[in-house]
Amino acid sequence: MVCGGELLDEGLTLPAQPTVVSLRRMNQVLDINLGRRTVRVQAGAKLSDIDRRLGAHGLGLPIVGDHRDITAGGFASVGGVSAASHKHGLFIDQIVDLEYVDTDGRIGTCGRTHHTERFQRILGAGGRAGIITALTLDAIEIDKERTWLTTDADRFLDFDSFVEHAYAEIARPGNAELQVGRWVDTAPLKVARPVGTGHVQLGTVRFGQWSSLYPTAPTRGLRARREVGSRARKSLGAIASAAPGKAGMPVRNAAAGAVLFAPKVQTLRDAEYLADTALSSSERGPAYRVGVFAPLSSYTSVFYRLHDLFSGHRERSGCFTVISAMTYGVRSRYLRAESAARGLPPEDHGLITFTCRLRPAALPSELLRDIVSGIEEICRSENALRYEGGNG
Ligand SMILES: Cc1cc2nc3c(=O)[nH]c(=O)nc-3n(C[C@H](O)[C@H](O)[C@H](O)COP(=O)(O)OP(=O)(O)OC[C@H]3O[C@@H](n4cnc5c(N)ncnc54)[C@H](O)[C@@H]3O)c2cc1C
């Protein structure tokens, strides 16, 4: 079993297995080629470090994950998506070539233009096709600290309008640098009263927001607002992590709200890590996660069907509490080639991820099996692909 760097314990990592190889110390940026706009790195290098090094040369990685410890080899092994994927595709679309050690201990290289079959097999294989030791990545000309983005946000109280809007934005993103839709749907909260007086119902929250972030010119006022915005987000994150259990529910929701109500204007760098500063501390606790790449032709149908599957199970068994979804567009050469290889039209995709907070006692393994086979059936009939990285 290979792991990229530090083992995270946020309930978002892959299932625990004995670690036999860690690339934590193979973390060097080996070469930046300004002419070709590429960067050569060891597989354990963190994307945030690579991006910072590139920044000094007016370059950056088009796709980085939203937490700072993700490594190049780890991201290459899952696929790698971000809110810029509607524009730049997956992380693995940016890989020019890589060096690996196969399961027999042989060192090899492969890339876009040589040993392409092996290249396809290793990308997204989760370490099962060998260990990636070094990668060459495409960079783009960008100054992430000085690229200012303004958010156009649309808010929705009903799920259908949210999904229709998300589809329209994914199909026609215009010149948005980043885009993301989030939907949150809480089960009615019941709070116990003293014995014999019953429960009091606190109501349900169903709320969605689509955010498209467009380039804008910076002014002094905008910079000041950026400062205030990031301080507020960080403190909400701190409050949320310090307020566990039922008592913490309203503050945790407020922290999630900080992401929904992101600052109107921010730098590209801040926007890329927004979830890392606020949401990660508010997202602890057992959850069921699934990520799916839906071809645009079946995007809305996949979204409705997954939603109905999870909310149906919640209604019948109470196994889930809060159901939330996140979505954005993915224009990926890799995914188009996958579709073509399966005899399907080479389409663009939308990523749809669901996170369902769960009550472990109400989710026996038979029920979990039902849910998993429901998801598989939706993917099969709609030509959608599971995203294992999103599964965490
Ligand atoms: C808080 C959080 C936020 C996240 N945000 C995003 C996001 O925005 N976008 C996204 O796409 N994903 C996201 N993920 C999922 C993330 O992409 C995967 O967890 C990613 O693989 C983590 O990289 P890592 O370096 O930590 O790898 P690990 O978690 O250590 O490994 C991931 C997989 O790759 C294999 N692997 C690791 N290194 C190598 C190597 N050198 N060679 C071969 N196989 C290897 C491992 O065996 C494992 O199967 C997030 C995860 C977390 C915990």
mmCIF file of N, CA, C and O and ligand atoms in Angstrom, residues 1-8 10-14 23 43-45 63-67 69-83 122 125-128 130-133 135 272 276 280 328 351 387-392, ligand 1:
data_model
loop_
_atom_site.group_PDB
_atom_site.id
_atom_site.type_symbol
_atom_site.label_atom_id
_atom_site.label_comp_id
_atom_site.label_asym_id
_atom_site.label_seq_id
_atom_site.Cartn_x
_atom_site.Cartn_y
_atom_site.Cartn_z
ATOM 1 N N MET A 1 0.856 -1.199 0.000
ATOM 2 C CA MET A 1 0.000 0.000 0.000
ATOM 3 C C MET A 1 0.886 1.240 0.000
ATOM 4 O O MET A 1 1.867 1.315 0.726
ATOM 5 N N VAL A 2 0.564 2.180 -0.870
ATOM 6 C CA VAL A 2 1.376 3.395 -1.002
ATOM 7 C C VAL A 2 0.614 4.550 -0.405
ATOM 8 O O VAL A 2 -0.600 4.630 -0.563
ATOM 9 N N CYS A 3 1.308 5.476 0.245
ATOM 10 C CA CYS A 3 0.624 6.707 0.610
ATOM 11 C C CYS A 3 1.493 7.905 0.240
ATOM 12 O O CYS A 3 2.719 7.806 0.220
ATOM 13 N N GLY A 4 0.800 9.005 -0.098
ATOM 14 C CA GLY A 4 1.503 10.163 -0.636
ATOM 15 C C GLY A 4 2.342 10.889 0.399
ATOM 16 O O GLY A 4 3.510 11.193 0.174
ATOM 17 N N GLY A 5 1.737 11.196 1.544
ATOM 18 C CA GLY A 5 2.454 11.988 2.532
ATOM 19 C C GLY A 5 2.020 11.611 3.921
ATOM 20 O O GLY A 5 2.016 10.444 4.295
ATOM 21 N N GLU A 6 1.621 12.641 4.702
ATOM 22 C CA GLU A 6 1.150 12.386 6.063
ATOM 23 C C GLU A 6 -0.187 11.653 5.962
ATOM 24 O O GLU A 6 -0.967 11.897 5.063
ATOM 25 N N LEU A 7 -0.444 10.776 6.943
ATOM 26 C CA LEU A 7 -1.762 10.148 6.973
ATOM 27 C C LEU A 7 -2.711 11.098 7.682
ATOM 28 O O LEU A 7 -2.470 11.493 8.811
ATOM 29 N N LEU A 8 -3.780 11.486 6.990
ATOM 30 C CA LEU A 8 -4.744 12.411 7.590
ATOM 31 C C LEU A 8 -5.761 11.612 8.365
ATOM 32 O O LEU A 8 -6.098 10.502 7.995
ATOM 33 N N GLU A 10 -9.122 12.642 9.090
ATOM 34 C CA GLU A 10 -10.276 13.540 9.063
ATOM 35 C C GLU A 10 -11.518 12.788 8.614
ATOM 36 O O GLU A 10 -12.514 13.380 8.244
ATOM 37 N N GLY A 11 -11.406 11.463 8.597
ATOM 38 C CA GLY A 11 -12.545 10.684 8.104
ATOM 39 C C GLY A 11 -12.666 10.799 6.601
ATOM 40 O O GLY A 11 -13.618 10.329 6.017
ATOM 41 N N LEU A 12 -11.692 11.451 5.946
ATOM 42 C CA LEU A 12 -11.790 11.651 4.503
ATOM 43 C C LEU A 12 -10.747 10.841 3.749
ATOM 44 O O LEU A 12 -10.703 10.847 2.543
ATOM 45 N N THR A 13 -9.863 10.140 4.493
ATOM 46 C CA THR A 13 -8.808 9.399 3.812
ATOM 47 C C THR A 13 -9.342 8.048 3.348
ATOM 48 O O THR A 13 -10.447 7.640 3.703
ATOM 49 N N LEU A 14 -8.533 7.354 2.552
ATOM 50 C CA LEU A 14 -8.942 6.035 2.078
ATOM 51 C C LEU A 14 -8.970 5.072 3.271
ATOM 52 O O LEU A 14 -8.330 5.323 4.287
ATOM 53 N N LEU A 23 5.853 8.177 0.546
ATOM 54 C CA LEU A 23 6.738 9.028 -0.269
ATOM 55 C C LEU A 23 6.976 10.387 0.366
ATOM 56 O O LEU A 23 7.390 11.323 -0.299
ATOM 57 N N ALA A 43 7.357 12.331 -6.444
ATOM 58 C CA ALA A 43 5.928 12.058 -6.268
ATOM 59 C C ALA A 43 5.374 12.495 -4.920
ATOM 60 O O ALA A 43 4.190 12.775 -4.785
ATOM 61 N N GLY A 44 6.250 12.578 -3.888
ATOM 62 C CA GLY A 44 5.759 12.977 -2.569
ATOM 63 C C GLY A 44 5.701 14.486 -2.378
ATOM 64 O O GLY A 44 5.342 14.961 -1.295
ATOM 65 N N ALA A 45 6.049 15.262 -3.418
ATOM 66 C CA ALA A 45 5.985 16.731 -3.291
ATOM 67 C C ALA A 45 4.531 17.156 -3.135
ATOM 68 O O ALA A 45 3.640 16.647 -3.822
ATOM 69 N N ILE A 63 -4.669 22.810 -11.699
ATOM 70 C CA ILE A 63 -5.572 22.054 -10.814
ATOM 71 C C ILE A 63 -4.834 21.678 -9.529
ATOM 72 O O ILE A 63 -3.840 20.944 -9.577
ATOM 73 N N VAL A 64 -5.304 22.201 -8.391
ATOM 74 C CA VAL A 64 -4.779 21.745 -7.100
ATOM 75 C C VAL A 64 -5.975 21.321 -6.238
ATOM 76 O O VAL A 64 -7.085 21.816 -6.439
ATOM 77 N N GLY A 65 -5.755 20.418 -5.308
ATOM 78 C CA GLY A 65 -6.842 20.005 -4.413
ATOM 79 C C GLY A 65 -7.103 21.113 -3.411
ATOM 80 O O GLY A 65 -6.333 22.069 -3.319
ATOM 81 N N ASP A 66 -8.201 20.974 -2.638
ATOM 82 C CA ASP A 66 -8.511 22.076 -1.733
ATOM 83 C C ASP A 66 -7.952 21.848 -0.334
ATOM 84 O O ASP A 66 -8.374 22.473 0.603
ATOM 85 N N HIS A 67 -7.023 20.909 -0.166
ATOM 86 C CA HIS A 67 -6.279 20.914 1.097
ATOM 87 C C HIS A 67 -4.796 20.829 0.802
ATOM 88 O O HIS A 67 -4.379 20.308 -0.233
ATOM 89 N N ASP A 69 -2.064 19.358 1.890
ATOM 90 C CA ASP A 69 -1.124 18.250 2.027
ATOM 91 C C ASP A 69 -1.197 17.232 0.896
ATOM 92 O O ASP A 69 -0.497 16.226 0.915
ATOM 93 N N ILE A 70 -2.049 17.455 -0.079
ATOM 94 C CA ILE A 70 -2.176 16.491 -1.180
ATOM 95 C C ILE A 70 -0.865 16.473 -1.985
ATOM 96 O O ILE A 70 -0.307 17.511 -2.305
ATOM 97 N N THR A 71 -0.374 15.248 -2.285
ATOM 98 C CA THR A 71 0.891 15.126 -3.016
ATOM 99 C C THR A 71 0.625 14.899 -4.511
ATOM 100 O O THR A 71 -0.474 14.457 -4.897
ATOM 101 N N ALA A 72 1.664 15.147 -5.314
ATOM 102 C CA ALA A 72 1.513 14.966 -6.758
ATOM 103 C C ALA A 72 1.192 13.499 -7.087
ATOM 104 O O ALA A 72 0.296 13.212 -7.876
ATOM 105 N N GLY A 73 1.934 12.566 -6.445
ATOM 106 C CA GLY A 73 1.706 11.143 -6.721
ATOM 107 C C GLY A 73 0.329 10.690 -6.264
ATOM 108 O O GLY A 73 -0.345 9.913 -6.949
ATOM 109 N N GLY A 74 -0.120 11.191 -5.095
ATOM 110 C CA GLY A 74 -1.444 10.820 -4.569
ATOM 111 C C GLY A 74 -2.557 11.348 -5.463
ATOM 112 O O GLY A 74 -3.520 10.630 -5.776
ATOM 113 N N PHE A 75 -2.433 12.582 -5.915
ATOM 114 C CA PHE A 75 -3.464 13.181 -6.775
ATOM 115 C C PHE A 75 -3.499 12.469 -8.139
ATOM 116 O O PHE A 75 -4.561 12.216 -8.684
ATOM 117 N N ALA A 76 -2.296 12.137 -8.641
ATOM 118 C CA ALA A 76 -2.228 11.429 -9.929
ATOM 119 C C ALA A 76 -2.880 10.054 -9.817
ATOM 120 O O ALA A 76 -3.409 9.513 -10.789
ATOM 121 N N SER A 77 -2.860 9.497 -8.605
ATOM 122 C CA SER A 77 -3.384 8.149 -8.417
ATOM 123 C C SER A 77 -4.892 8.111 -8.241
ATOM 124 O O SER A 77 -5.499 7.045 -8.281
ATOM 125 N N VAL A 78 -5.516 9.286 -7.983
ATOM 126 C CA VAL A 78 -6.981 9.306 -7.886
ATOM 127 C C VAL A 78 -7.638 10.047 -9.052
ATOM 128 O O VAL A 78 -8.801 9.822 -9.348
ATOM 129 N N GLY A 79 -6.920 10.938 -9.707
ATOM 130 C CA GLY A 79 -7.508 11.704 -10.828
ATOM 131 C C GLY A 79 -7.337 13.189 -10.609
ATOM 132 O O GLY A 79 -6.727 13.877 -11.412
ATOM 133 N N GLY A 80 -7.885 13.681 -9.468
ATOM 134 C CA GLY A 80 -7.660 15.079 -9.097
ATOM 135 C C GLY A 80 -8.600 16.064 -9.751
ATOM 136 O O GLY A 80 -8.476 16.355 -10.937
ATOM 137 N N VAL A 81 -9.552 16.585 -8.977
ATOM 138 C CA VAL A 81 -10.496 17.578 -9.502
ATOM 139 C C VAL A 81 -10.447 18.843 -8.670
ATOM 140 O O VAL A 81 -10.044 18.810 -7.508
ATOM 141 N N SER A 82 -10.888 19.946 -9.273
ATOM 142 C CA SER A 82 -11.023 21.181 -8.502
ATOM 143 C C SER A 82 -12.081 22.048 -9.168
ATOM 144 O O SER A 82 -12.589 21.709 -10.246
ATOM 145 N N ALA A 83 -12.376 23.175 -8.521
ATOM 146 C CA ALA A 83 -13.390 24.081 -9.060
ATOM 147 C C ALA A 83 -12.919 24.749 -10.354
ATOM 148 O O ALA A 83 -13.665 25.487 -10.981
ATOM 149 N N ILE A 122 -1.600 3.455 -15.127
ATOM 150 C CA ILE A 122 -1.078 3.917 -13.833
ATOM 151 C C ILE A 122 -1.881 5.112 -13.301
ATOM 152 O O ILE A 122 -2.138 5.222 -12.108
ATOM 153 N N ALA A 125 -4.948 4.835 -10.759
ATOM 154 C CA ALA A 125 -5.038 3.425 -10.342
ATOM 155 C C ALA A 125 -4.928 3.243 -8.830
ATOM 156 O O ALA A 125 -4.945 2.109 -8.348
ATOM 157 N N GLY A 126 -4.804 4.331 -8.082
ATOM 158 C CA GLY A 126 -4.763 4.225 -6.613
ATOM 159 C C GLY A 126 -3.596 3.388 -6.119
ATOM 160 O O GLY A 126 -3.675 2.757 -5.070
ATOM 161 N N GLY A 127 -2.494 3.385 -6.845
ATOM 162 C CA GLY A 127 -1.296 2.667 -6.391
ATOM 163 C C GLY A 127 -1.283 1.190 -6.766
ATOM 164 O O GLY A 127 -0.308 0.492 -6.520
ATOM 165 N N ARG A 128 -2.367 0.705 -7.392
ATOM 166 C CA ARG A 128 -2.447 -0.728 -7.694
ATOM 167 C C ARG A 128 -1.610 -1.129 -8.907
ATOM 168 O O ARG A 128 -1.339 -2.297 -9.110
ATOM 169 N N GLY A 130 1.492 0.129 -9.598
ATOM 170 C CA GLY A 130 2.886 0.521 -9.401
ATOM 171 C C GLY A 130 2.973 1.813 -8.622
ATOM 172 O O GLY A 130 1.962 2.493 -8.409
ATOM 173 N N ILE A 131 4.190 2.141 -8.218
ATOM 174 C CA ILE A 131 4.405 3.351 -7.427
ATOM 175 C C ILE A 131 4.964 4.444 -8.329
ATOM 176 O O ILE A 131 5.986 4.233 -8.995
ATOM 177 N N ILE A 132 4.289 5.581 -8.342
ATOM 178 C CA ILE A 132 4.797 6.712 -9.114
ATOM 179 C C ILE A 132 5.911 7.350 -8.283
ATOM 180 O O ILE A 132 5.723 7.612 -7.085
ATOM 181 N N THR A 133 7.063 7.582 -8.913
ATOM 182 C CA THR A 133 8.174 8.173 -8.151
ATOM 183 C C THR A 133 8.473 9.609 -8.567
ATOM 184 O O THR A 133 8.978 10.394 -7.772
ATOM 185 N N LEU A 135 7.123 12.955 -11.549
ATOM 186 C CA LEU A 135 6.163 13.359 -12.588
ATOM 187 C C LEU A 135 6.616 14.669 -13.230
ATOM 188 O O LEU A 135 7.213 15.509 -12.558
ATOM 189 N N GLU A 272 -8.967 28.885 -3.977
ATOM 190 C CA GLU A 272 -8.632 27.467 -4.162
ATOM 191 C C GLU A 272 -8.632 26.713 -2.840
ATOM 192 O O GLU A 272 -8.916 25.528 -2.792
ATOM 193 N N ASP A 276 -10.415 24.413 2.735
ATOM 194 C CA ASP A 276 -9.417 23.986 3.711
ATOM 195 C C ASP A 276 -9.442 24.883 4.942
ATOM 196 O O ASP A 276 -9.253 24.430 6.063
ATOM 197 N N SER A 280 -13.079 22.185 6.465
ATOM 198 C CA SER A 280 -12.539 20.916 6.934
ATOM 199 C C SER A 280 -12.778 20.750 8.428
ATOM 200 O O SER A 280 -13.101 19.663 8.888
ATOM 201 N N TYR A 328 -19.516 20.629 -9.957
ATOM 202 C CA TYR A 328 -18.955 21.569 -10.938
ATOM 203 C C TYR A 328 -18.636 20.823 -12.223
ATOM 204 O O TYR A 328 -18.728 19.588 -12.276
ATOM 205 N N LEU A 351 -18.989 16.849 -12.238
ATOM 206 C CA LEU A 351 -18.727 16.048 -11.040
ATOM 207 C C LEU A 351 -19.861 16.312 -10.056
ATOM 208 O O LEU A 351 -20.225 17.474 -9.826
ATOM 209 N N TYR A 387 -15.996 8.454 -8.947
ATOM 210 C CA TYR A 387 -14.708 9.111 -8.683
ATOM 211 C C TYR A 387 -14.234 8.683 -7.307
ATOM 212 O O TYR A 387 -14.814 9.064 -6.293
ATOM 213 N N GLU A 388 -13.174 7.879 -7.283
ATOM 214 C CA GLU A 388 -12.726 7.318 -6.007
ATOM 215 C C GLU A 388 -12.086 8.393 -5.127
ATOM 216 O O GLU A 388 -12.139 8.309 -3.912
ATOM 217 N N GLY A 389 -11.453 9.404 -5.741
ATOM 218 C CA GLY A 389 -10.835 10.479 -4.954
ATOM 219 C C GLY A 389 -11.891 11.210 -4.145
ATOM 220 O O GLY A 389 -11.693 11.515 -2.980
ATOM 221 N N GLY A 390 -13.052 11.467 -4.783
ATOM 222 C CA GLY A 390 -14.127 12.167 -4.092
ATOM 223 C C GLY A 390 -14.665 11.364 -2.935
ATOM 224 O O GLY A 390 -15.228 11.895 -1.981
ATOM 225 N N ASN A 391 -14.485 10.052 -3.040
ATOM 226 C CA ASN A 391 -14.969 9.173 -1.985
ATOM 227 C C ASN A 391 -14.164 9.344 -0.704
ATOM 228 O O ASN A 391 -14.617 9.020 0.370
ATOM 229 N N GLY A 392 -12.932 9.843 -0.855
ATOM 230 C CA GLY A 392 -12.082 10.145 0.286
ATOM 231 C C GLY A 392 -11.620 8.914 1.030
ATOM 232 O O GLY A 392 -12.048 7.825 0.817
HETATM 233 C C1 LIG B 1 -9.441 17.243 3.303
HETATM 234 C C2 LIG B 1 -9.393 16.612 1.929
HETATM 235 C C3 LIG B 1 -9.676 17.400 0.826
HETATM 236 C C4 LIG B 1 -9.640 16.826 -0.445
HETATM 237 N N1 LIG B 1 -9.905 17.619 -1.508
HETATM 238 C C5 LIG B 1 -9.852 17.089 -2.739
HETATM 239 C C6 LIG B 1 -10.057 17.885 -3.892
HETATM 240 O O1 LIG B 1 -10.273 19.087 -3.797
HETATM 241 N N2 LIG B 1 -10.022 17.293 -5.100
HETATM 242 C C7 LIG B 1 -9.772 15.966 -5.222
HETATM 243 O O2 LIG B 1 -9.721 15.481 -6.350
HETATM 244 N N3 LIG B 1 -9.574 15.191 -4.158
HETATM 245 C C8 LIG B 1 -9.609 15.719 -2.939
HETATM 246 N N4 LIG B 1 -9.393 14.912 -1.853
HETATM 247 C C9 LIG B 1 -9.145 13.505 -2.064
HETATM 248 C C10 LIG B 1 -7.656 13.427 -2.455
HETATM 249 O O3 LIG B 1 -7.527 13.650 -3.828
HETATM 250 C C11 LIG B 1 -7.086 12.146 -2.272
HETATM 251 O O4 LIG B 1 -7.231 11.823 -0.922
HETATM 252 C C12 LIG B 1 -5.611 12.268 -2.702
HETATM 253 O O5 LIG B 1 -5.231 11.130 -3.326
HETATM 254 C C13 LIG B 1 -4.785 12.570 -1.530
HETATM 255 O O6 LIG B 1 -3.448 12.589 -1.932
HETATM 256 P P1 LIG B 1 -2.373 12.101 -0.919
HETATM 257 O O7 LIG B 1 -1.098 12.622 -1.456
HETATM 258 O O8 LIG B 1 -2.716 12.449 0.470
HETATM 259 O O9 LIG B 1 -2.455 10.568 -1.213
HETATM 260 P P2 LIG B 1 -2.861 9.346 -0.288
HETATM 261 O O10 LIG B 1 -4.161 9.643 0.375
HETATM 262 O O11 LIG B 1 -1.712 8.961 0.539
HETATM 263 O O12 LIG B 1 -3.062 8.266 -1.413
HETATM 264 C C14 LIG B 1 -4.152 8.263 -2.271
HETATM 265 C C15 LIG B 1 -4.106 7.005 -3.131
HETATM 266 O O13 LIG B 1 -3.016 7.084 -4.027
HETATM 267 C C16 LIG B 1 -2.078 6.048 -3.770
HETATM 268 N N5 LIG B 1 -0.766 6.701 -3.881
HETATM 269 C C17 LIG B 1 -0.273 7.735 -3.144
HETATM 270 N N6 LIG B 1 0.935 8.091 -3.577
HETATM 271 C C18 LIG B 1 1.219 7.275 -4.621
HETATM 272 C C19 LIG B 1 2.328 7.124 -5.495
HETATM 273 N N7 LIG B 1 3.382 7.905 -5.400
HETATM 274 N N8 LIG B 1 2.280 6.157 -6.440
HETATM 275 C C20 LIG B 1 1.214 5.358 -6.571
HETATM 276 N N9 LIG B 1 0.148 5.429 -5.776
HETATM 277 C C21 LIG B 1 0.137 6.383 -4.815
HETATM 278 C C22 LIG B 1 -2.411 5.512 -2.393
HETATM 279 O O14 LIG B 1 -2.092 4.154 -2.278
HETATM 280 C C23 LIG B 1 -3.904 5.712 -2.349
HETATM 281 O O15 LIG B 1 -4.579 4.697 -3.030
HETATM 282 C C24 LIG B 1 -9.364 15.463 -0.599
HETATM 283 C C25 LIG B 1 -9.059 14.680 0.509
HETATM 284 C C26 LIG B 1 -9.040 15.243 1.758
HETATM 285 C C27 LIG B 1 -8.676 14.404 2.926
#
